[in-house]
XYZ file of C-alpha atoms in Angstrom:
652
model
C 120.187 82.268 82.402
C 120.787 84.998 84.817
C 118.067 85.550 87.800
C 116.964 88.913 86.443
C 116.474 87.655 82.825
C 114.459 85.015 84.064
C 112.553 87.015 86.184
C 111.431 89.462 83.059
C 110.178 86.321 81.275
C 107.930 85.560 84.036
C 106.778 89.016 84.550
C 108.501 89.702 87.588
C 109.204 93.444 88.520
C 112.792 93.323 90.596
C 113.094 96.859 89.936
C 110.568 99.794 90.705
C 110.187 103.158 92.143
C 108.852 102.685 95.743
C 105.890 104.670 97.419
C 108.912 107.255 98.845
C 110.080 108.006 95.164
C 113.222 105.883 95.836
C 114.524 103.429 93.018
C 114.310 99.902 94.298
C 116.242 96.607 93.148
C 115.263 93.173 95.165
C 118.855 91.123 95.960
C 119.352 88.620 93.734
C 119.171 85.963 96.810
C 115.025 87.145 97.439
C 114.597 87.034 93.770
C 115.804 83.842 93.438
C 113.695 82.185 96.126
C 110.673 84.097 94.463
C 110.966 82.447 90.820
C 111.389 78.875 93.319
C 107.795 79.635 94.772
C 106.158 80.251 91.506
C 104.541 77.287 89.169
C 106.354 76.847 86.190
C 104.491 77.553 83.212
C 104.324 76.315 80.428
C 105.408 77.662 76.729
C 103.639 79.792 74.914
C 103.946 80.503 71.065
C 100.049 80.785 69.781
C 99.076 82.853 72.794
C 100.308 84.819 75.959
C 97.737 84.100 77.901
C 93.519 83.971 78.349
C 91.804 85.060 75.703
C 88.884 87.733 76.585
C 86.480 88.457 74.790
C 83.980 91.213 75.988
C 80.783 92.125 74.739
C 80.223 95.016 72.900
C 84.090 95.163 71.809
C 85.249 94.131 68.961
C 86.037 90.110 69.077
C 89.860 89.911 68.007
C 92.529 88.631 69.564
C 96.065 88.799 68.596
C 98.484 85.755 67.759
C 102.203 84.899 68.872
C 104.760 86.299 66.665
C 105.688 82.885 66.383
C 102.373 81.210 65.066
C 102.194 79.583 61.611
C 99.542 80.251 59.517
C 96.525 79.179 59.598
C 95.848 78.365 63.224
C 93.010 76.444 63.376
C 90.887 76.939 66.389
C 88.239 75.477 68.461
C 86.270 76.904 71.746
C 85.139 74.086 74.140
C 81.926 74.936 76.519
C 82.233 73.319 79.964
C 85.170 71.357 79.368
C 85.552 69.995 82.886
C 82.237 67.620 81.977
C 82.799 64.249 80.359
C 81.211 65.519 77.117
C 82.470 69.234 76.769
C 80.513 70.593 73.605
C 82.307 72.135 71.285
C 80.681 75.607 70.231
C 82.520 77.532 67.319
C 85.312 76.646 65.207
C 87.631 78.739 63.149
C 90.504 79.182 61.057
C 92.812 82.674 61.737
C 94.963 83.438 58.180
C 96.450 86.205 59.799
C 98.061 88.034 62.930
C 94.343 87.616 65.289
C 91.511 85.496 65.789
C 88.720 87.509 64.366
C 85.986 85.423 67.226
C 82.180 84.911 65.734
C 79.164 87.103 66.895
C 77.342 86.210 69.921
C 79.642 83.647 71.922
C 77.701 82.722 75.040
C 78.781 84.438 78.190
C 80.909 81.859 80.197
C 84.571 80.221 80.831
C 85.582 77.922 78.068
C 88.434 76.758 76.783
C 89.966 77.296 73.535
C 91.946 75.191 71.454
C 94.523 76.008 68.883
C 96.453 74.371 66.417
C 99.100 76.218 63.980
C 100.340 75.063 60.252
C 103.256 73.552 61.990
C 101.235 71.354 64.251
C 102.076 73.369 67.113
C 99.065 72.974 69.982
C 98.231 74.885 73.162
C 95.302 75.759 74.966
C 94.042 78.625 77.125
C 91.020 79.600 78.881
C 88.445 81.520 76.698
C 86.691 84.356 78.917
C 83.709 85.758 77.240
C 82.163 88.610 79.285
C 79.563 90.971 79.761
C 80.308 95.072 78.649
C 80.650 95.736 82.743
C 80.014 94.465 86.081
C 76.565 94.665 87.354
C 76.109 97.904 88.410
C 73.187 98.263 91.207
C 69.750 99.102 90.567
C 69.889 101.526 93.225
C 71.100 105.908 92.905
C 72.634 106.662 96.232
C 72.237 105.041 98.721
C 73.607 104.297 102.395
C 75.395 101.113 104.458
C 75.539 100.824 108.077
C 79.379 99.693 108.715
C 79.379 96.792 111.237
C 82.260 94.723 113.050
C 79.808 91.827 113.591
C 82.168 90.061 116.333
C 82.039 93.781 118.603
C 78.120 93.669 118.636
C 76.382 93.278 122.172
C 73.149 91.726 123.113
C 70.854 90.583 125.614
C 71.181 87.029 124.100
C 74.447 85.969 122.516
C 77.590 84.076 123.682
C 79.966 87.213 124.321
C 80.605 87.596 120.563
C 78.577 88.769 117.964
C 76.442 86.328 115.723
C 73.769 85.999 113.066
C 70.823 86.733 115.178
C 72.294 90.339 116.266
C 73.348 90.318 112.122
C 69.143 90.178 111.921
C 68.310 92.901 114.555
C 71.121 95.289 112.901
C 69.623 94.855 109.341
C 65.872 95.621 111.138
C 67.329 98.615 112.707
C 69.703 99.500 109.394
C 66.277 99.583 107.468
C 64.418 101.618 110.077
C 67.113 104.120 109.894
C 66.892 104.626 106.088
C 70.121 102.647 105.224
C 70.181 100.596 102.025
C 72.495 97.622 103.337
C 74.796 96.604 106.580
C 78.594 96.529 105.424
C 80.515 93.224 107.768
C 84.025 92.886 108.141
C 84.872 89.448 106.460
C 83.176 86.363 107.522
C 85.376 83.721 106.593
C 86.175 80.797 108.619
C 89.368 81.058 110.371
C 91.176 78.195 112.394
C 89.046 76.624 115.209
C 91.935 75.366 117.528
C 93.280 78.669 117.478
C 90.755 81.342 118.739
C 93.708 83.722 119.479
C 94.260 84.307 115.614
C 91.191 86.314 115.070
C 92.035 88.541 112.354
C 88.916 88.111 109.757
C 91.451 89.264 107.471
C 93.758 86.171 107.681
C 91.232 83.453 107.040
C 91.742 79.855 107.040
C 89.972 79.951 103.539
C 87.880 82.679 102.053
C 85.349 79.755 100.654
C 83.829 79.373 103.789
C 82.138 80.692 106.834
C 83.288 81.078 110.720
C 81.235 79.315 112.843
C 81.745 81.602 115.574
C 78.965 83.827 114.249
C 76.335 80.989 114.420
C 73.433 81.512 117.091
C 73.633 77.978 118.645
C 70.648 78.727 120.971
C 68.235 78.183 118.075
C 69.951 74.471 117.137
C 68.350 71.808 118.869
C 70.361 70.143 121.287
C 72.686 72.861 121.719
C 73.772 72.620 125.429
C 75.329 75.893 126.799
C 76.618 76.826 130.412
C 74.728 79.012 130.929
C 76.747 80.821 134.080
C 79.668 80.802 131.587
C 77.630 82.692 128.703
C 76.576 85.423 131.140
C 80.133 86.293 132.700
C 81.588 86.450 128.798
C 78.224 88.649 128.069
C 80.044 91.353 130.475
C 83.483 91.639 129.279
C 84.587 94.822 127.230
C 86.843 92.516 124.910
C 85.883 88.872 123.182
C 87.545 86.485 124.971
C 87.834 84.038 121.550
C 88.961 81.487 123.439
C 85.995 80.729 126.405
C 83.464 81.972 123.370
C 85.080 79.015 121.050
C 85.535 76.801 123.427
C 81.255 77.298 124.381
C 80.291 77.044 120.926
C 82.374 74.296 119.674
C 80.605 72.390 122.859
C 77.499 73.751 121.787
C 77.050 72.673 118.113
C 79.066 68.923 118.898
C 75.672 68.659 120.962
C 73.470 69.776 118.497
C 75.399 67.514 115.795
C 74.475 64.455 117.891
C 71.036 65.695 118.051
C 70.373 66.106 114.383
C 72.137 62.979 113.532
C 69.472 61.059 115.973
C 66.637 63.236 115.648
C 66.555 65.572 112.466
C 63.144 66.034 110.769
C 62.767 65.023 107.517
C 63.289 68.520 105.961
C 66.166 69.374 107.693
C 68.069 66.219 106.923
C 66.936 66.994 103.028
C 68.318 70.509 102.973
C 71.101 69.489 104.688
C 71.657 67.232 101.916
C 71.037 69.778 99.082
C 73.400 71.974 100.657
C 76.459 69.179 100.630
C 75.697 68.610 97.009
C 75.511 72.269 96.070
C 78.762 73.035 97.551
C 80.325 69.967 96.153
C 83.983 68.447 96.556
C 84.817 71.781 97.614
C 83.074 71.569 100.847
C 83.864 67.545 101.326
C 88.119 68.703 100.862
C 87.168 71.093 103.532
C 85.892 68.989 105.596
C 88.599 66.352 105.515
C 90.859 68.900 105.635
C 90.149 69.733 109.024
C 89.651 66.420 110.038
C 93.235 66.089 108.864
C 94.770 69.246 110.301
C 93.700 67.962 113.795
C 94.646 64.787 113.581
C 98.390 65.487 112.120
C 98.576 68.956 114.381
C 101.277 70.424 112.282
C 101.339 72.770 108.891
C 99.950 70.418 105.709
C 103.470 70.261 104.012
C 104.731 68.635 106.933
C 101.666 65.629 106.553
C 102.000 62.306 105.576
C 102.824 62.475 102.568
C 99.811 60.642 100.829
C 97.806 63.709 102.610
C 100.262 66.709 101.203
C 97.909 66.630 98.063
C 94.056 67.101 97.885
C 92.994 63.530 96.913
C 89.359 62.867 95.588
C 89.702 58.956 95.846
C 91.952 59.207 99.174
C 89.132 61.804 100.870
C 86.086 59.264 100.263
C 88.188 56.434 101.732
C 88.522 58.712 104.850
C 84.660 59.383 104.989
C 83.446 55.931 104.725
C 86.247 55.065 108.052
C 86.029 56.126 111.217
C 86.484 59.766 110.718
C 83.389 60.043 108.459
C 81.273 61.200 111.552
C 84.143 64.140 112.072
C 83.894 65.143 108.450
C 80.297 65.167 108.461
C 80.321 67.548 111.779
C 82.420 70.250 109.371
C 79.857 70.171 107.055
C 76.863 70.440 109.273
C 78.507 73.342 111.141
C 79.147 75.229 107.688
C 75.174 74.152 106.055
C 73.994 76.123 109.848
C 76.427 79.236 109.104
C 75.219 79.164 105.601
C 71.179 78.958 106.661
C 71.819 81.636 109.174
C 73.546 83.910 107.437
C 71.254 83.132 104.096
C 68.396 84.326 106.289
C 70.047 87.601 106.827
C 70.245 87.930 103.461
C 66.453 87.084 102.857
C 65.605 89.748 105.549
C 67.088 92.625 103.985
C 65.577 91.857 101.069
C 62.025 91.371 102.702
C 62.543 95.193 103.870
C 63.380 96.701 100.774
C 67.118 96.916 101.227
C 68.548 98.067 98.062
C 71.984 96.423 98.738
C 71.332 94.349 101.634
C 74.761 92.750 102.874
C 77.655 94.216 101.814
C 80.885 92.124 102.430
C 84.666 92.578 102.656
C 86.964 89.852 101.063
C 90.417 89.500 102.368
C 93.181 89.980 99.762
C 94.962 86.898 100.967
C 95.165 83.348 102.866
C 96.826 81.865 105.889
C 99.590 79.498 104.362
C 98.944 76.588 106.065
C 95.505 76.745 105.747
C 92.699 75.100 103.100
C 93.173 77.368 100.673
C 96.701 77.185 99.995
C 96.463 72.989 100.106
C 93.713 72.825 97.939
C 94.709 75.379 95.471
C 98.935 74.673 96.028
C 99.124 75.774 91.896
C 97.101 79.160 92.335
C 98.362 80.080 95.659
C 102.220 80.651 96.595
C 102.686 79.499 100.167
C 106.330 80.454 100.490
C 105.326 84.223 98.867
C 103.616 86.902 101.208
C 101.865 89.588 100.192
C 102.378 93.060 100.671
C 103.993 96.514 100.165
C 107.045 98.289 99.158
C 108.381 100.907 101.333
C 106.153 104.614 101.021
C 105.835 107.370 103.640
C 103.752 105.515 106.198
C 105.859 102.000 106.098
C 108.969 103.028 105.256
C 110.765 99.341 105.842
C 107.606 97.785 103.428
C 104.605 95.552 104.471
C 104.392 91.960 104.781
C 100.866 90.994 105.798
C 101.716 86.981 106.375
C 99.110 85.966 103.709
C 99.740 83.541 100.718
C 97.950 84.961 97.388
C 97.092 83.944 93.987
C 100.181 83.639 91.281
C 99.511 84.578 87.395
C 100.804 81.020 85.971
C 98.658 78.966 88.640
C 95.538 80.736 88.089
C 95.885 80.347 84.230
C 96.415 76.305 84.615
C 93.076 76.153 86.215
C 91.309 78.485 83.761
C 90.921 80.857 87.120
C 88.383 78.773 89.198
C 90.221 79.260 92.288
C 89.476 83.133 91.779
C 85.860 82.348 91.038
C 85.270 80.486 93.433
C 86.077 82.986 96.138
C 84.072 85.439 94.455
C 81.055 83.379 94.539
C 81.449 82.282 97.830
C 80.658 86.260 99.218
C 78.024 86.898 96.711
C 76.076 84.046 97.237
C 74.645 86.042 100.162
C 75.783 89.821 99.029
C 74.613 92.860 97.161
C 77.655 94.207 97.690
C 81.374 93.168 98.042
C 84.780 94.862 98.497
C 87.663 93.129 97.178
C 90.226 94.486 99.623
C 93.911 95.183 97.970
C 92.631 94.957 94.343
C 95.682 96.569 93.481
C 96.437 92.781 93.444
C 94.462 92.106 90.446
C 96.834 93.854 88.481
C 100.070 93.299 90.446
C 100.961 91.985 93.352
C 103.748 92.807 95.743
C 105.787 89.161 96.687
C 108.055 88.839 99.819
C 109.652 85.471 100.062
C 109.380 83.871 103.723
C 112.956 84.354 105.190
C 113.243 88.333 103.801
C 112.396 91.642 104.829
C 109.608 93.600 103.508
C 111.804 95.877 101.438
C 112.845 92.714 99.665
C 110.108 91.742 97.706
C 108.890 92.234 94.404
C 105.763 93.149 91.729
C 104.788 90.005 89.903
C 101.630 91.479 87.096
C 99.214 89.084 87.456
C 96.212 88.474 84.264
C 94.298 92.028 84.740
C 91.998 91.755 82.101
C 91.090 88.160 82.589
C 90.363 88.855 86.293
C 88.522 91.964 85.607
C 86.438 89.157 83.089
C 85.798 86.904 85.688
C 84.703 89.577 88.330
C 82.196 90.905 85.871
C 80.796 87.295 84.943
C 80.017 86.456 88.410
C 78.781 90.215 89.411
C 76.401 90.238 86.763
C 75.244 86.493 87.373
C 75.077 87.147 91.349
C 73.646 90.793 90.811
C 76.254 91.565 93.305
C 78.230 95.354 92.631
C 81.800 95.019 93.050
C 84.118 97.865 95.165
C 87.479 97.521 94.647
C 89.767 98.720 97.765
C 92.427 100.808 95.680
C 93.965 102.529 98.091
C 97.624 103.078 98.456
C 100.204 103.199 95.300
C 98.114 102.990 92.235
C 99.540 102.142 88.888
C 99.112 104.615 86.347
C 95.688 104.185 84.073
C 94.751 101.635 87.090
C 92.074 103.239 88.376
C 90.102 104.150 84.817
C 90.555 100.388 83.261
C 88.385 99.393 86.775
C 85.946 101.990 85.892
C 85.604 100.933 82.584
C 84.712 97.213 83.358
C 82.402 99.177 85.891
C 84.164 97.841 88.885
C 83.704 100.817 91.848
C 86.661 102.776 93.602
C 86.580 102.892 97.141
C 87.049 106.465 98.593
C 88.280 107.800 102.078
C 87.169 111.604 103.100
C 90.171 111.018 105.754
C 93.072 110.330 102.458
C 90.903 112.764 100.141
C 92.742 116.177 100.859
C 95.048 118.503 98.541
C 98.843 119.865 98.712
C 97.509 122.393 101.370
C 95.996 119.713 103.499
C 92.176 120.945 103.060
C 88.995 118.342 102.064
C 88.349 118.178 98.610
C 84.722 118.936 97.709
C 81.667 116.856 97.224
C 81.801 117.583 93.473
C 86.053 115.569 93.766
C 84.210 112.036 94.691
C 83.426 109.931 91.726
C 79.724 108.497 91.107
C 80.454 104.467 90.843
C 82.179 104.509 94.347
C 82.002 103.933 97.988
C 82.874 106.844 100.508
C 83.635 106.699 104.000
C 85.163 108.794 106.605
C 87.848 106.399 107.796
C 88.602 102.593 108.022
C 88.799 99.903 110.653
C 92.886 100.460 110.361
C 92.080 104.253 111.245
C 90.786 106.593 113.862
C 87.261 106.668 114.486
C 85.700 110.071 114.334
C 85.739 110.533 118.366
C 89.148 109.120 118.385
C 90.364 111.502 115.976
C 88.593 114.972 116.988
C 90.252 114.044 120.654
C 94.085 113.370 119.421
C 93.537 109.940 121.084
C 95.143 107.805 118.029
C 97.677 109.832 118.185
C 98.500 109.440 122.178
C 97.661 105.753 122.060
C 100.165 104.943 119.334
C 103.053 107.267 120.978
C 102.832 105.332 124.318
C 102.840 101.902 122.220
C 106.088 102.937 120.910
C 104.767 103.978 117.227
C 104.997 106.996 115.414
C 101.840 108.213 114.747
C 103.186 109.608 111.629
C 101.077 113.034 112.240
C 102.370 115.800 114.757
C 99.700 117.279 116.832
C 100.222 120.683 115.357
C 99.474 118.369 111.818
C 96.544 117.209 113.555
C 94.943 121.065 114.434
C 95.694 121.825 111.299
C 93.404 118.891 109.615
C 90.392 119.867 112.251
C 90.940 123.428 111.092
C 90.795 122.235 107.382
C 87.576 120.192 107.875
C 85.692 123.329 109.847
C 86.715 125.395 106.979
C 85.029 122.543 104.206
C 82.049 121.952 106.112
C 81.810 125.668 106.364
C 82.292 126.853 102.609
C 79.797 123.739 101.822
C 77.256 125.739 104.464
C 77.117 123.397 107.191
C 78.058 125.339 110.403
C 78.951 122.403 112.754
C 81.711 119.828 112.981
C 80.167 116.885 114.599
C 79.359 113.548 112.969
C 76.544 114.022 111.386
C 77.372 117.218 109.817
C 80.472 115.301 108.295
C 77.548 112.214 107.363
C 75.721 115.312 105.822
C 79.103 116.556 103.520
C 79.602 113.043 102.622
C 75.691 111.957 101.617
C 75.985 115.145 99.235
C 78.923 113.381 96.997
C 77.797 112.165 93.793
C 79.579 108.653 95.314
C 76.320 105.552 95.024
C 77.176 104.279 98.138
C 78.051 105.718 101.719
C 79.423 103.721 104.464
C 78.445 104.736 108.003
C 80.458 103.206 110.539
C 78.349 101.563 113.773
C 81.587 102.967 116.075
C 81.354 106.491 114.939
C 77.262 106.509 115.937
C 77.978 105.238 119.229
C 80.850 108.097 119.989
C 83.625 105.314 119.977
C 87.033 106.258 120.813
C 89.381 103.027 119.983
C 89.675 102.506 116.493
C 88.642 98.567 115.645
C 92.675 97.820 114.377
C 96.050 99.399 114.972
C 98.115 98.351 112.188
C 101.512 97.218 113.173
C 100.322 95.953 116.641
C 99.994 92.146 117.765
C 99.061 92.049 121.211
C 99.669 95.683 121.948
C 96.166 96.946 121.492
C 92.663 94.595 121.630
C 92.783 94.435 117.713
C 89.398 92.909 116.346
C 88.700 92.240 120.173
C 86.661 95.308 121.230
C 83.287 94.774 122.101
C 80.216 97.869 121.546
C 79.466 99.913 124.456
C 75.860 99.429 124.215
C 73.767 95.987 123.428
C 71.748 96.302 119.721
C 68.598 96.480 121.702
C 69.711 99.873 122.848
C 71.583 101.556 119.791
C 68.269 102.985 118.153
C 67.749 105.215 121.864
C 71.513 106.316 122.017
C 72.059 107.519 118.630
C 70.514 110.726 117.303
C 67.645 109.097 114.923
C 66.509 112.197 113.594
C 70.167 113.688 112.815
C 71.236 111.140 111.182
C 67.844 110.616 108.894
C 68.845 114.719 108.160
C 72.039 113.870 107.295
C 70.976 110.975 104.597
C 68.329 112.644 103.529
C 69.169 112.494 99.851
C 70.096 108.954 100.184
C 67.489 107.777 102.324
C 65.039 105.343 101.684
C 63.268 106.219 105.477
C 61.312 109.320 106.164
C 62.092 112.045 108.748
């Protein structure tokens, strides 16, 4: 069968228009190696894929044109137990399964058998109307890098403590929540790779944000935390190498001496999190002991093993594993009292998190999900005006066939690992939930392709676990949106997430409060563009120029968009152009939630990410020019409570 017939059976998009309006074909070579990286799935005759069934909807779903009548059918609850219970049972005499009232809410599997004896199976999503959708009107997040915080007290990067003081002074300010970049753990032996959006698994959290001066035991250099204290930029490497020293010492200090309760909810916390957390752990017992990429293990080790990973906890490594896990139950209680805080104040959102849209290849993730997740396939984007050679963002993301042969717990999962402490996430590209754009390893960024990945079933899942975590859901969809994209979110009551800097017409002026839709987030910019300060004083645009980048904006372009902006504020009768007059256009949109960003209070000038750069520009390095203890004197309090008036929940 030729590569491009194949490639329609699986779904696979080899030919598109790109973002610049230019018809695109990926070479038969890159297509090739793409169908190689997927799973192969499995026949289907009775059913394409899931089966969804959503509340309030009618309960039908269609049949194969190849299914013999009747199909006899059967829907499993919790099949993974020993004893999965079976809950209805059916016969279909026609072209759909007409599904019984009142199905409980839940994964399940379903079970189907056709007059010729033909079986299959396929997950069974039953799910609420929508996702949950707040209990708030409008409110407003304070927008924190947590790594770039200063204080008085930490290690020279920000942690969980400083997490604490920002909520208190979040709460004082009228703000309904504090919005973090991501939090997941990345790779400990490599402190250079700090990207929070290239994790080392998204079910987990970095230790680098843990407080160690409240653990027991923890011994720190003390001369060594105040010189790192000083510096402008985290120096990853001095902070990890401190902390990792720090919590060994506090490990050996709760292994001797732990109180009673500690060593209890330590347990609890192991069992709640499962063989998830116990792979983890040998994982990175493993990836230090082997020092090379997991494919490249012995290969008894290439696979996640059950049997093989309690052998290696009962030897000689078992005290190593165990370490993992402690670490990970402190991030957890630290960051779970964060949570509790905002919620003691009233916080109608309290943490609001970012989720990266991928995983680094060689990292848990992608070895304990190897189905789900495509290690030789990057994610990215085609060429468009910005990019015009395409994007390849290095990350390994989940495949369509994978995620349906594990009835989509690997997608769950990472959704419940953020809003287990969150009121609020942002699934960042999710674009991807409908499509994702595939380069194989070896190939340019132009050479990729769309692969459509199970919308509707992921839209299923994401409501299940919003409305179970009371968690609202923001979905980044920024970029080149499919048509109809965009209202199918709204309608399973997923949020858009919308940028005043991208929200201008043909002519290049702001659109209106009145343009910005009600279940969304809006924010001036991004961490991947110029703060405010940055942007009124053409600095972007001079830092990328002497990097070697186009800026992609002339500076006439740039006058132009200040002169547009006046002219909005103006017509909308606000007479000034600083910050808070923009906070004040932006709190008027009929948008729920408003995202102010910590850098833009302070007057920063260096935007937190360049896009494009390496080790060009700081990225994710840049420290705050002010400790927390001070930010409450050195931004203007009462402006700012002005400017959020209608969305504030303090008084002026």
């Amino acid at each position: 069968m030729e590569v491009f017939d194949r490639a329609r059976e699986l779904g696979i998009q080899a030919e598109f228009v790109d973002g610049q309006g230019h018809r695109h074909v990926t070479g038969e070579a890159a297509l090739g190696a793409i169908i190689d990286a997927l799973p192969a799935e499995l026949p289907r005759r009775l059913l394409a894929g899931a089966a969804v069934i959503r509340a309030g909807q009618p309960p039908r779903t269609p049949l194969g044109e190849a299914a013999r009548f009747p199909v006899r059918w059967k829907i499993v609850a919790n099949p993974e137990v020993t004893a999965p219970k079976v809950i209805a049972e059916g016969e279909a005499s026609d072209g759909a399964i007409v599904w019984p009232p009142d199905l409980p809410i839940g994964a399940h599997r379903l079970q189907l058998v056709d007059a010729a004896s033909l079986a299959e199976e396929a997950p069974l999503l039953v799910a609420p109307p929508r996702a949950y959708g707040g209990d708030f009107d409008r409110c407003w997040l304070l927008a924190v890098q947590l790594y770039s915080v200063r204080s008085a007290r930490n290690c020279g990067i920000g942690d969980f403590t400083d997490l604490e003081a920002l909520i208190a002074l979040a709460a004082d300010l009228g703000a309904g929540g504090v919005g973090l970049n991501p939090l997941h753990v990345l790779f400990d032996d490599r402190p250079g790779d700090c990207s929070p959006y290239s994790p080392n698994s998204r079910l987990f959290l970095n230790p680098l944000y843990i407080d160690v001066e409240k653990l027991p035991g923890a011994s720190l250099d003390r001369s060594a935390v105040a010189e790192l204290r000083q510096g402008d930029i985290v120096d990853y490497a001095a902070v990890a190498e401190l902390k990792w020293r720090a919590l060994r010492s506090a490990f050996e200090k709760f292994k001797t001496d732990a109180a009673a309760g500690d060593r209890r909810e330590f347990e609890e916390f192991r069992a709640e999190r499962g063989p998830a957390l116990a792979r983890f752990a040998c994982f990175e017992v493993l990836r230090h002991k082997f020092r090379k990429p997991w494919w490249d293990w012995a290969k008894p080790w290439r696979q996640p093993d059950e049997a093989r990973c309690a052998r290696l906890r009962r030897g000689k490594d078992g005290a190593a594993i165990e370490f993992v896990e402690f670490v990970q139950w402190i991030a957890d209680r630290q960051l779970g009292d964060c949570r509790d805080l905002a919620a003691n104040l009233g916080m109608k959102v309290g943490l609001y998190l970012d989720v990266a849209v991928g995983v680094q290849s060689d990292g848990f993730d992608a070895w304990n999900e190897q189905a789900a997740i495509s290690r030789h396939l990057a994610v990215g984007a085609p060429p468009d005006a910005l990019n015009t050679a395409g994007q390849n963002w290095g990350l390994a993301g989940f495949n369509s066939a994978g995620l349906l042969m594990t009835s989509f717990a690997p997608f769950r999962e990472m959704l419940r690992a953020s809003m287990r402490y969150a009121g609020a996430i942002r699934l960042d590209h999710v674009l991807g939930l409908k499509r994702l754009y595939l380069v194989p390893h070896g190939f340019a960024a132009n050479n990729g392709v769309y692969v459509q990945m199970p919308f509707e079933a992921l839209l299923a899942v994401t409501a299940q676990e919003s409305v179970a975590h009371r968690c609202v859901v923001i979905g980044e969809d920024l970029g080149t949106v499919p048509e109809g994209f965009r209202e199918q979110m709204a309608d399973w009551g997923i949020w858009s997430y919308l940028v005043m800097m991208f929200e201008r017409d043909d002519r290049g002026a702001f659109r209106g409060p009145d343009h910005y839709a009600t279940n969304a987030l809006v924010t001036l910019n991004t961490h991947d563009l110029p703060t405010y300060a940055g942007w009124r004083s053409f600095s972007d645009l001079k830092l990328k120029r002497s990097l070697g980048i186009d800026p992609g904006e002339s500076d006439d372009a740039r006058w132009h968009a200040l002169t547009m902006l006046t002219d909005t504020l103006r017509h909308h009768g606000i007479h000034r152009h600083d910050l808070y007059a923009v906070t004040e256009f932006l709190a008027r949109t009929r948008s729920r939630l408003l995202a102010i960003s910590l850098e833009d209070l302070l007057g920063v000038i260096d935007q937190p990410n360049i896009p494009g750069t390496v080790d060009e520009h700081p990225n994710w390095r840049r420290r705050l020019p002010l400790a927390v203890g001070d930010i409450a004197a050195a931004i203007d309090a009462a402006a700012l409570k002005v400017a959020t008036r209608q969305r504030s929940a303090a008084t002026i």
